[in-house]
Short mmCIF file of C-alpha atoms in Angstrom, two decimals:
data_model
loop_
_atom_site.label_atom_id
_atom_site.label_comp_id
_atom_site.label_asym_id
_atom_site.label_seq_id
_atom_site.Cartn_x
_atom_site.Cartn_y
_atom_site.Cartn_z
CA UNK Y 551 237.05 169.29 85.12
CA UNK Y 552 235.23 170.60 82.34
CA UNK Y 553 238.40 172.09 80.29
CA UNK Y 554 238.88 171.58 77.37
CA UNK Y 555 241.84 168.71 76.16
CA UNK Y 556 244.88 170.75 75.31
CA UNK Y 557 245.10 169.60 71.38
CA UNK Y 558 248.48 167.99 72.10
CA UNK Y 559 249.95 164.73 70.35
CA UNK Y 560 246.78 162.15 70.55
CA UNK Y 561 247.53 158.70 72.34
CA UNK Y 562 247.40 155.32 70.64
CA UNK Y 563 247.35 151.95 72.22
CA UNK Y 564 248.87 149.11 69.87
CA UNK Y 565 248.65 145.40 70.35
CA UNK Y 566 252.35 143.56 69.93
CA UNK Y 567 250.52 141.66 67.24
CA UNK Y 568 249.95 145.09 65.40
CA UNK Y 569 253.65 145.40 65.20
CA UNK Y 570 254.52 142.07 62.45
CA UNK Y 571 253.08 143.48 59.33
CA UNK Y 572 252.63 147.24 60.96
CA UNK Y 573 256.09 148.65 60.98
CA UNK Y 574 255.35 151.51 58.27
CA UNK Y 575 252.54 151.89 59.75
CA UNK Y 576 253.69 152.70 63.00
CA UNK Y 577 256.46 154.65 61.94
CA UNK Y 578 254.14 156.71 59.76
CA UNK Y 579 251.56 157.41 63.74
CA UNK Y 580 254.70 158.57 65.14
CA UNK Y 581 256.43 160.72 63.06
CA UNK Y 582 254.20 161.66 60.55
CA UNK Y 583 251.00 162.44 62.61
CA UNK Y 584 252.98 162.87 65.97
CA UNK Y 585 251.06 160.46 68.00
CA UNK Y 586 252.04 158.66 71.38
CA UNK Y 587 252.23 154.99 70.75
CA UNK Y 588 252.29 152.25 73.27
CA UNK Y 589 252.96 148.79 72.48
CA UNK Y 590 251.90 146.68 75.00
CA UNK Y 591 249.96 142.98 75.09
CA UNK Y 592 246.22 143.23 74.63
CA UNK Y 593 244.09 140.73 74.14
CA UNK Y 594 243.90 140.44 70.28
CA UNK Y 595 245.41 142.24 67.17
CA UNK Y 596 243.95 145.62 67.45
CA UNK Y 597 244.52 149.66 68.18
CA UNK Y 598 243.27 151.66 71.44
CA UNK Y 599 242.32 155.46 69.79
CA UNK Y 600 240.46 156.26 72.80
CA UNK Y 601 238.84 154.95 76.08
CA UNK Y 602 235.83 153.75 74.08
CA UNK Y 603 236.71 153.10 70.87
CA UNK Y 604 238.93 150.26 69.19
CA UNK Y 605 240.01 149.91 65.40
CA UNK Y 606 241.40 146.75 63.74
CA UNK Y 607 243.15 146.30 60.82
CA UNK Y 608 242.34 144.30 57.72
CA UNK Y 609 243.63 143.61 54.63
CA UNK Y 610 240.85 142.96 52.03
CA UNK Y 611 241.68 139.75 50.66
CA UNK Y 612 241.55 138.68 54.41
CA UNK Y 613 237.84 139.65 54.64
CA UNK Y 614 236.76 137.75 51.56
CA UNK Y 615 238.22 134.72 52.55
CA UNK Y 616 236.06 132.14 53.73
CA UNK Y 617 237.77 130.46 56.79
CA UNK Y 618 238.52 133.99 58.56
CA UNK Y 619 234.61 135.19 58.53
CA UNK Y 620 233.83 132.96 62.32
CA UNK Y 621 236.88 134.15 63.82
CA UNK Y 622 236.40 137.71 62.58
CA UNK Y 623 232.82 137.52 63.96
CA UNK Y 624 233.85 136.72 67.55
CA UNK Y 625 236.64 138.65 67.53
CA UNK Y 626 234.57 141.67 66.85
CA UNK Y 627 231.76 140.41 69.40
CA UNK Y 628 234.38 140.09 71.75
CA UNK Y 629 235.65 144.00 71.44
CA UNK Y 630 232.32 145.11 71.39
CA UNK Y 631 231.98 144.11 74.72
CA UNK Y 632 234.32 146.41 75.62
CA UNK Y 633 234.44 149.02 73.51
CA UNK Y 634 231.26 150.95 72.61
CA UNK Y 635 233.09 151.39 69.64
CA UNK Y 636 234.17 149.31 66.80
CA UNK Y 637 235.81 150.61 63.53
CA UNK Y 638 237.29 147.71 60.92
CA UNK Y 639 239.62 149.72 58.74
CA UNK Y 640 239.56 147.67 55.27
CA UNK Y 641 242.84 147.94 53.53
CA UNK Y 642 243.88 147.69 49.71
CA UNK Y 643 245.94 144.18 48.89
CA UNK Y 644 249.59 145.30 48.58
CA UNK Y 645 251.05 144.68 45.56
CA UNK Y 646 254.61 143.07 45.06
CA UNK Y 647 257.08 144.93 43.53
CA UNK Y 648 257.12 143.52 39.88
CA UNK Y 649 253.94 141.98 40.47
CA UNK Y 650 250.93 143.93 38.20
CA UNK Y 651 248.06 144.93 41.00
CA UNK Y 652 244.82 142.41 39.94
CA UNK Y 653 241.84 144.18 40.65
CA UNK Y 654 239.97 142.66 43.31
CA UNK Y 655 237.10 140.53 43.06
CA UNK Y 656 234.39 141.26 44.98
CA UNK Y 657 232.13 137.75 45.71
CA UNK Y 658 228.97 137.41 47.03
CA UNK Y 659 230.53 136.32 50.25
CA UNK Y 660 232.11 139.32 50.28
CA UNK Y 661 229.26 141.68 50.01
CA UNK Y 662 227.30 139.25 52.82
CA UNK Y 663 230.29 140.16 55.31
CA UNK Y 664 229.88 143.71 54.63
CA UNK Y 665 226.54 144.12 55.47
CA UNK Y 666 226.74 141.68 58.55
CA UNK Y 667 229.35 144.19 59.64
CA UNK Y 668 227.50 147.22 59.20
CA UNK Y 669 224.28 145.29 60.84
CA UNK Y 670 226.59 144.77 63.76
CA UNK Y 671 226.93 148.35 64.17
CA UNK Y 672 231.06 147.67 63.64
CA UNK Y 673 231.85 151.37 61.47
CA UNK Y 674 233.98 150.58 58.30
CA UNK Y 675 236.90 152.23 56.80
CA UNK Y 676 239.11 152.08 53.74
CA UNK Y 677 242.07 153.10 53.19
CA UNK Y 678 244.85 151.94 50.09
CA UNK Y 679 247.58 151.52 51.73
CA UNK Y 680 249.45 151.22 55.16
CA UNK Y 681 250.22 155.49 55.50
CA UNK Y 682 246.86 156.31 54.82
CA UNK Y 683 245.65 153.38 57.99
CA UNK Y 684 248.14 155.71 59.96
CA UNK Y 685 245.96 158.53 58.97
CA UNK Y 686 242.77 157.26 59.83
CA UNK Y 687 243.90 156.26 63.05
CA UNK Y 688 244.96 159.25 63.91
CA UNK Y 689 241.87 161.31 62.43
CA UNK Y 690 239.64 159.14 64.78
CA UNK Y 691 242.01 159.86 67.99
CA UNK Y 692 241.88 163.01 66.82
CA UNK Y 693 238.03 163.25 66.52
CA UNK Y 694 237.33 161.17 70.06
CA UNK Y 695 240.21 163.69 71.58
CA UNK Y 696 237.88 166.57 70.92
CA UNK Y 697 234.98 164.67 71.68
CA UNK Y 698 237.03 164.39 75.61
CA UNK Y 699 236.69 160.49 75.16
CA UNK Y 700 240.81 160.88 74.44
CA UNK Y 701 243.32 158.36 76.52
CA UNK Y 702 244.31 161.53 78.85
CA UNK Y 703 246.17 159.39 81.22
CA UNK Y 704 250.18 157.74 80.37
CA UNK Y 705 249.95 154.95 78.44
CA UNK Y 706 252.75 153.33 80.50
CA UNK Y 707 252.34 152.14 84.05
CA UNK Y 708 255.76 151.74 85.97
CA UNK Y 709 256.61 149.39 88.99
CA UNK Y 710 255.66 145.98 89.55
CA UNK Y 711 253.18 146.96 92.01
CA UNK Y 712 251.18 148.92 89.44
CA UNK Y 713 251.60 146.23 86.78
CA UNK Y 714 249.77 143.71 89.09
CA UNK Y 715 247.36 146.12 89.51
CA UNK Y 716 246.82 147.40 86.18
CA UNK Y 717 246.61 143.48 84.91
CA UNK Y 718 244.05 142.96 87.42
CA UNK Y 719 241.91 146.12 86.69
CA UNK Y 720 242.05 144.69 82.97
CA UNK Y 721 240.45 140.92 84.04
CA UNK Y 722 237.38 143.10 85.23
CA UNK Y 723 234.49 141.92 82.76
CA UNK Y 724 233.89 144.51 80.37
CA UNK Y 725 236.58 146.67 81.05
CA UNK Y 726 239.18 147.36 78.37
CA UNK Y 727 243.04 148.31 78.62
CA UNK Y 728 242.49 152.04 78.44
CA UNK Y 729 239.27 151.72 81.04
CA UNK Y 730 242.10 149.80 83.06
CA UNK Y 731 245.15 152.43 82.28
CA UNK Y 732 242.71 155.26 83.70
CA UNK Y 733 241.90 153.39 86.89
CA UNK Y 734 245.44 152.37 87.67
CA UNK Y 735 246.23 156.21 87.24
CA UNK Y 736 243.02 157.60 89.44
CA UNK Y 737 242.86 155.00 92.24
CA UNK Y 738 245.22 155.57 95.08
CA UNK Y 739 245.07 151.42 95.51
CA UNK Y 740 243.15 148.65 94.30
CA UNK Y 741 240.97 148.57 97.79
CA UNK Y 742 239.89 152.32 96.92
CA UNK Y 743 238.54 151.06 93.47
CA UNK Y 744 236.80 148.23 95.27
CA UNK Y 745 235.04 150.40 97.69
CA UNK Y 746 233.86 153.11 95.15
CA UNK Y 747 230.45 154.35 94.13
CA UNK Y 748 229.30 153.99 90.63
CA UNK Y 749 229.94 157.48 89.84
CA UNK Y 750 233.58 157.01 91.14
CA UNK Y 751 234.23 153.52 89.00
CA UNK Y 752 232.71 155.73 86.01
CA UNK Y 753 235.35 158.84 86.46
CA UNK Y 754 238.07 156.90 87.74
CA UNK Y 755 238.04 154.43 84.78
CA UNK Y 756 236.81 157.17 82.11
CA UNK Y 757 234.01 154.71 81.35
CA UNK Y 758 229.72 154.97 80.44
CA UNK Y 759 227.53 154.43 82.97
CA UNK Y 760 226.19 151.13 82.02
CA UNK Y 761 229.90 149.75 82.59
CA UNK Y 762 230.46 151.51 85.70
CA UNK Y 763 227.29 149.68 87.22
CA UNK Y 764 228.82 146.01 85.75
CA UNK Y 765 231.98 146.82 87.38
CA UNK Y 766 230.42 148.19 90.78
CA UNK Y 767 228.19 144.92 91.09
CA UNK Y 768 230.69 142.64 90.08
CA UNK Y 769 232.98 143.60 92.39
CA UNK Y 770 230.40 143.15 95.23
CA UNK Y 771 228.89 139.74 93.55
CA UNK Y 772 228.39 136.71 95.54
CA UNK Y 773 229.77 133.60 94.20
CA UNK Y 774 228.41 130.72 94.73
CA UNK Y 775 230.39 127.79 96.51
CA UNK Y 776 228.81 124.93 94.66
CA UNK Y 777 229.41 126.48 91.40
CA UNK Y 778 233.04 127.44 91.71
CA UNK Y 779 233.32 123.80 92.55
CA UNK Y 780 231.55 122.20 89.85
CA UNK Y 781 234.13 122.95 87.29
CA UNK Y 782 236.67 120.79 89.30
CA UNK Y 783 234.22 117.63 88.42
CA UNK Y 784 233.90 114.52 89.91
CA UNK Y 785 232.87 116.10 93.38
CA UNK Y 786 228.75 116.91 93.11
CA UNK Y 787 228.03 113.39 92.46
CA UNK Y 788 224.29 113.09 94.30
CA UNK Y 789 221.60 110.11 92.42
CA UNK Z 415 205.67 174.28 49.84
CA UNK Z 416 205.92 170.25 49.22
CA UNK Z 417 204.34 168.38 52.35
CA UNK Z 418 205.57 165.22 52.32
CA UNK Z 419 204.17 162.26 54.16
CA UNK Z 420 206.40 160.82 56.71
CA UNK Z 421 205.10 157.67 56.89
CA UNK Z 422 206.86 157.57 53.34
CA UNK Z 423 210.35 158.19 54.83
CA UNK Z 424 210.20 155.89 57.37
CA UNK Z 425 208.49 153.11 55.31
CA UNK Z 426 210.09 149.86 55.69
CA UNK Z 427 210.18 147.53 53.02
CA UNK Z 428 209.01 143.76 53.88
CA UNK Z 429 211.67 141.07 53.70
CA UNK Z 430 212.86 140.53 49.48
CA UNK Z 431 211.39 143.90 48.95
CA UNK Z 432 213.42 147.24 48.29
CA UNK Z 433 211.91 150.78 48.00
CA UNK Z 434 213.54 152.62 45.18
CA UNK Z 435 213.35 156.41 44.48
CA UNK Z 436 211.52 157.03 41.27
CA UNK Z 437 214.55 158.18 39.63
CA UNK Z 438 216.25 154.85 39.41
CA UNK Z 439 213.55 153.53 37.66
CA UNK Z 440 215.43 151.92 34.06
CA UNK Z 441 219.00 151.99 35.80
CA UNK Z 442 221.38 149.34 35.34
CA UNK Z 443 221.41 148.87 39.18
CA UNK Z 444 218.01 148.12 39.29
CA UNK Z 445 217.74 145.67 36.28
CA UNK Z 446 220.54 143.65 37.01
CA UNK Z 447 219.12 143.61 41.09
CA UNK Z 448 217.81 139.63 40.65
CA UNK Z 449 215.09 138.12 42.96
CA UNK Z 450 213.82 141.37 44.48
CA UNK Z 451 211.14 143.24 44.30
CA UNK Z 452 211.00 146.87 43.70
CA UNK Z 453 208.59 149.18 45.08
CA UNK Z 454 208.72 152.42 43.55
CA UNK Z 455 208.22 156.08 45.22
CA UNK Z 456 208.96 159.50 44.74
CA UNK Z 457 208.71 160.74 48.12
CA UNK Z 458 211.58 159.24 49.61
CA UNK Z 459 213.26 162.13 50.72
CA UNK Z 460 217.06 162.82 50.15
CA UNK Z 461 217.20 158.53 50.31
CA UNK Z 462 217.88 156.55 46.78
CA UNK Z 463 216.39 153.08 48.53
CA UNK Z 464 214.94 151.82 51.67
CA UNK Z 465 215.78 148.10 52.80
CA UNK Z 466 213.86 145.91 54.87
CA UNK Z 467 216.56 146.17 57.32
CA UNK Z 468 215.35 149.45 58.17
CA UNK Z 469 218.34 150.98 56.36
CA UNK Z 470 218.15 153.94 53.96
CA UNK Z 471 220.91 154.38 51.36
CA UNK Z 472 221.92 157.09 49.76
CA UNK Z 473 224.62 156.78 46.01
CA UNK Z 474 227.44 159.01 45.29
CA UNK Z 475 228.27 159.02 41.79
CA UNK Z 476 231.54 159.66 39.96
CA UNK Z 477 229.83 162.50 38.39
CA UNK Z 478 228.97 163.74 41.88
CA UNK Z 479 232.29 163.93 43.11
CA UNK Z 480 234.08 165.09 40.23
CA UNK Z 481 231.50 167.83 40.02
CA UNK Z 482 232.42 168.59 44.03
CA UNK Z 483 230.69 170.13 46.24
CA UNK Z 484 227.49 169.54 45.49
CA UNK Z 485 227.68 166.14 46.38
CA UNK Z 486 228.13 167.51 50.38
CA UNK Z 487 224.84 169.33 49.88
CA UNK Z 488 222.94 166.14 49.11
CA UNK Z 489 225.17 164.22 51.90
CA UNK Z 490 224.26 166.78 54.27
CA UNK Z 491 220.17 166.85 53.42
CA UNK Z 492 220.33 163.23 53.38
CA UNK Z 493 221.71 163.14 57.35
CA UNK Z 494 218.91 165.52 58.60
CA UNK Z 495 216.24 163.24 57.08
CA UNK Z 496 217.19 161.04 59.31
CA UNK Z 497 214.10 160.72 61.50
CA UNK Z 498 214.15 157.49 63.35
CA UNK Z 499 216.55 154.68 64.02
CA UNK Z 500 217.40 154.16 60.39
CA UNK Z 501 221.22 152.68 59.60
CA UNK Z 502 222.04 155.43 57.22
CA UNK Z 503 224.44 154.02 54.63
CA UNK Z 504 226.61 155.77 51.88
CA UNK Z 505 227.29 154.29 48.87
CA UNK Z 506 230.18 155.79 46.85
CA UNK Z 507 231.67 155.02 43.43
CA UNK Z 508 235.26 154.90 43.21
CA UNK Z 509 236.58 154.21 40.29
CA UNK Z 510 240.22 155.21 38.50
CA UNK Z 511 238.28 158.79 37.76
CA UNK Z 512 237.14 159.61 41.26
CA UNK Z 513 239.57 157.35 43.53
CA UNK Z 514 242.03 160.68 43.91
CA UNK Z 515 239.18 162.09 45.46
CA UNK Z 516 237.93 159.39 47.76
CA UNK Z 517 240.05 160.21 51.35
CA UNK Z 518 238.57 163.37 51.11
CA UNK Z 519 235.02 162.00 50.47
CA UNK Z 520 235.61 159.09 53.19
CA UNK Z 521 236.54 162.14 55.64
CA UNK Z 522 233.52 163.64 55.12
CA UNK Z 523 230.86 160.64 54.89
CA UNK Z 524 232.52 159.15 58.00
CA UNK Z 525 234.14 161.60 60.00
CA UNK Z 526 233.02 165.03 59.25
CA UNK Z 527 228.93 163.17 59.26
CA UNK Z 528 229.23 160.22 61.26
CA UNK Z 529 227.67 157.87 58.46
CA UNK Z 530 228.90 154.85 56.68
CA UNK Z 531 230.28 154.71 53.58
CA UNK Z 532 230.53 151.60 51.38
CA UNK Z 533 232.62 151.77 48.28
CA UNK Z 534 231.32 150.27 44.97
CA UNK Z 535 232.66 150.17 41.60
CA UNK Z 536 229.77 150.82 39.46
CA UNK Z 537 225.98 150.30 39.57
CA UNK Z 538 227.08 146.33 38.90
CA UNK Z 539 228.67 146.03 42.07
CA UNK Z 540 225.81 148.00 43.94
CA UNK Z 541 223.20 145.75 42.64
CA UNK Z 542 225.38 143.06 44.03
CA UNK Z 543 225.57 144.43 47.62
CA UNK Z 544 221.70 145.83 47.57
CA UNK Z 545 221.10 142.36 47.06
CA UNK Z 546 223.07 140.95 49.77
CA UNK Z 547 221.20 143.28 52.51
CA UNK Z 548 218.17 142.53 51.28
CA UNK Z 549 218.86 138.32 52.41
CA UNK Z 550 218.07 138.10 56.22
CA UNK Z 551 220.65 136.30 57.78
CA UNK Z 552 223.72 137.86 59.80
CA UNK Z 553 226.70 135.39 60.53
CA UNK Z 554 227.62 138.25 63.18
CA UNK Z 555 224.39 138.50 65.09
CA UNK Z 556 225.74 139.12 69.07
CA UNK Z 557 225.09 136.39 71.46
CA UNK Z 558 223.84 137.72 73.90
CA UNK Z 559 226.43 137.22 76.80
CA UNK Z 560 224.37 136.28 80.16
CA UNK Z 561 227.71 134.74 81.45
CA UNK Z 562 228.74 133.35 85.01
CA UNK Z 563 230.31 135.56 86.85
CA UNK Z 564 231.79 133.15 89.26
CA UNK Z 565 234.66 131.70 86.60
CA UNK Z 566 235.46 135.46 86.29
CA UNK Z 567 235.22 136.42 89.99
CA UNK Z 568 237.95 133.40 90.57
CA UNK Z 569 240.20 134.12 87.59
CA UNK Z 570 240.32 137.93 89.11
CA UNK Z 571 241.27 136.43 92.59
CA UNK Z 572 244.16 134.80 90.79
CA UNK Z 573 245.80 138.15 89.95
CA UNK Z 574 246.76 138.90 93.66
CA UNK Z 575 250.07 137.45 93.05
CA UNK Z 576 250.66 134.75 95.25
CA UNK Z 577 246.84 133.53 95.01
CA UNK Z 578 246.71 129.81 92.72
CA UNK Z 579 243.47 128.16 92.21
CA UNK Z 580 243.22 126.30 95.24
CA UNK Z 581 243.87 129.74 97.75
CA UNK Z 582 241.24 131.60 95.25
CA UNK Z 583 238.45 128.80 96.04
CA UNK Z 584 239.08 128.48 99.79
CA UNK Z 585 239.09 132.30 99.92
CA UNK Z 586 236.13 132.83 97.90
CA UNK Z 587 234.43 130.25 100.37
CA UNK Z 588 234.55 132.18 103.04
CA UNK Z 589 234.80 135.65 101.65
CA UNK Z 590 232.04 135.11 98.69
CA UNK Z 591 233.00 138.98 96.54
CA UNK Z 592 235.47 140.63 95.77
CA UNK Z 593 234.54 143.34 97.76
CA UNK Z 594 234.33 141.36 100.85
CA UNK Z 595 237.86 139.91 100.78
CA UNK Z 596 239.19 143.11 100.11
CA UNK Z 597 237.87 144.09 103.26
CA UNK Z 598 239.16 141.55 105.33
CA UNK Z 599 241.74 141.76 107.80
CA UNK Z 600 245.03 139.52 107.97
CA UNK Z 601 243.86 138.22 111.09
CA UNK Z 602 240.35 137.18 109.27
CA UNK Z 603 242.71 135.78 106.18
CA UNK Z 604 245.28 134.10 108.07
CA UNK Z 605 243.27 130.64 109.34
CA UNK Z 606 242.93 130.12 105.36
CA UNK Z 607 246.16 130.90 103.76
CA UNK Z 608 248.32 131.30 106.53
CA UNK Z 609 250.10 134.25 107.63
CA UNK Z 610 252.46 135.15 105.51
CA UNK Z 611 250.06 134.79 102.39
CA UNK Z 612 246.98 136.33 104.40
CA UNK Z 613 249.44 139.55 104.59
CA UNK Z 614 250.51 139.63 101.10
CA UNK Z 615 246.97 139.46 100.00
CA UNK Z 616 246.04 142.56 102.35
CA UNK Z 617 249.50 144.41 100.85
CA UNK Z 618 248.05 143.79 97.55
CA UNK Z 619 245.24 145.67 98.28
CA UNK Z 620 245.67 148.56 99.63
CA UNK Z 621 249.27 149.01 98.90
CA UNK Z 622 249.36 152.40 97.28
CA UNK Z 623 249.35 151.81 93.66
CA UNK Z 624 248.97 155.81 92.17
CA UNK Z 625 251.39 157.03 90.24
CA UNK Z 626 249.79 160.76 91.56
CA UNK Z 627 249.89 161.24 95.32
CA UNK Z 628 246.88 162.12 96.73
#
């Protein structure tokens, strides 16, 4: 299937979270840039541009303040596990009508979280206000589109059936909800994923290689009795 | 034609130390850059400065963009040096004079090259951040996530609806992957969960769960 993605509408994954202080910024994906948006529950406040790649959202006043910095750090661990991609799209303060727009003061602390970020490998970008996010979000589905990393699949999986499945595809370690989407759509049943080869977990779940081979030997990994137990307590009590 | 020494282009700078291209020498960036040291060189390539953190940076200027296009030249030269596993960072000034033109730089720094950009105000505020790369430590450094797999193996055998914690762990007991109970019969599930459960979990399965028919 080497032809090429029609250049339709790109897709876009949202997190409900997105949704509290996103509104013109959704409205702007849909109508202005004529994405497909999905709202659905993922596990933090972020967007799904493609089946590698995640982008949060961040206000910068929220990145120069102190308390945020450890939660933004594992948060961002956390995606890179499953994303190979990470963009932080750092947005202007918005202003209050009537209020006059303070320029922003940039802090030592400040600086020190920027370069930690790019050290990390997360990719920056900046936009001034909500609109221009939408843009950048859609630039970079755009740009992973023609790069054929696009979400190609529906974003919406119907039946309770599926659901199940599609929630369980998503507890896989590494896997993230468009890896999950794509596997609910190519496997004809959860027992057909099970059973796969490495090269089949890597097409069915439009995934790298590296997380292919996770999946495929997780799936087949022996647990260990005693150790399944141990987190119950009280039981492995030997002097 | 110039022959330039790579070793100078992929010279790291020890730890408090920056490299600086010879034409920074006297800038305001450099003299208000506190407690490090500055090596100078002119063979640095399309690079402004080297850090010890084996990244290279390269500084847009107002003057650059407002003068267009010749900005993309240097942006462009400055990618292809890239020999090795440098971080190749952009820093651009964008101020109230060159902030109209910033999405389009941004589009091409990021997008069109692949590199990151980092806005600054002035030389001030670069001398500011220069010096913040320069320090070693990195509140984001990964752990490194050798994690059980068993917790995750039993939380996944609690999706198959009907499957609590006490069915996953006397499942898992006798069926020790994934793979394996999938593969199970009813009759092999049934002395464990019972029958009615042993034949949900098989359902659950292989149930045909495609939204294509194949």
């Amino acid at each position: 299937s080497a032809s090429p993605a029609p250049p339709g509408p790109v897709s876009i994954l949202a997190d409900s979270r997105c949704i509290s202080n996103g509104v013109d910024l959704m409205s702007c994906l849909r109508q202005r840039h004529a994405a497909t948006v999905h709202v659905c529950s993922l596990d933090g406040c972020y967007f799904i541009v493609s089946n590698r790649m995640a982008a949060e959202r961040h206000s910068q006043s929220d990145l120069a303040s102190m308390p945020n910095r450890k939660r933004l750090a594992e948060r961002l661990n956390g995606l890179q596990g499953s994303f190979e991609r990470v963009c932080l799209i750092v947005e202007k303060d918005r202003t209050k009508p009537g209020e006059t727009s303070r320029p922003f003061q940039r802090t030592r602390f400040y600086d020190s979280t920027l370069t930690a970020l790019v050290n990390t490998g997360v990719r920056l970008l900046w936009s001034s206000s909500p609109e221009e996010s939408a843009g950048l979000l859609a630039d970079l589905a755009r740009l992973e589109q023609r790069k054929g990393q696009g979400i190609a699949v529906p974003l919406e999986v119907k039946g309770q059936h599926r659901q199940q499945a599609l929630q369980l595809y998503s507890s896989l370690p590494s896997v993230n909800y468009a890896h999950a989407l794509n596997m609910s759509h190519n496997f004809s049943s959860i027992a057909q994923l099970i059973n796969s080869s490495v090269d089949d977990v890597q097409k069915g779940g439009c995934m790298g290689r590296t997380r292919a081979e996770e999946v495929y030997r997780f799936l087949r990994y022996s647990c260990d009795s005693f150790l399944m137990h141990t987190s119950k307590s009280g039981r492995s009590s030997s002097s | 034609m110039e022959t330039k020494a790579p070793v100078l282009l992929n010279a790291v700078p020890p730890y408090g130390h920056v490299i600086s291209s010879d034409k920074w020498r006297n800038s305001s960036l450099l003299q208000s850059l506190k407690g490090v040291k500055l090596i100078f060189e002119n063979e640095l390539g399309a690079a402004d400065f080297h850090l010890p953190n084996k990244s290279r940076i390269l500084y847009v200027s107002e003057c650059d963009i407002i003068a267009r296009n010749s900005y993309k030249r240097k942006l462009v030269r400055y990618r292809n040096s890239n020999s090795s596993s440098f971080q190749m960072l952009v820093l651009v000034e964008n101020t109230r004079v060159s902030e109209q033109y910033f999405p389009a730089v941004q589009k091409f720094v990021a997008f069109d090259l692949g590199l990151t950009l980092l806005p600054i105000s002035g030389q001030t505020e670069a001398s500011q951040l220069l010096a913040q790369m320069v320090m070693k430590d990195n509140p984001f450094r990964r752990s490194s996530s050798s994690r059980l797999l068993d917790p995750l193996v039993l939380a996944l055998v609690q999706q198959v609806p009907g499957v609590g914690r006490a069915k996953a762990l006397a499942l898992l007991q006798h069926f020790s992957s994934i793979g394996q109970l999938c593969n199970a019969s009813p009759a092999e599930l049934e002395p464990i969960v019972g029958h009615a459960a042993a034949q949900q979990i098989h359902n659950f399965f292989h149930k045909s769960s495609s939204s294509a028919a194949r």
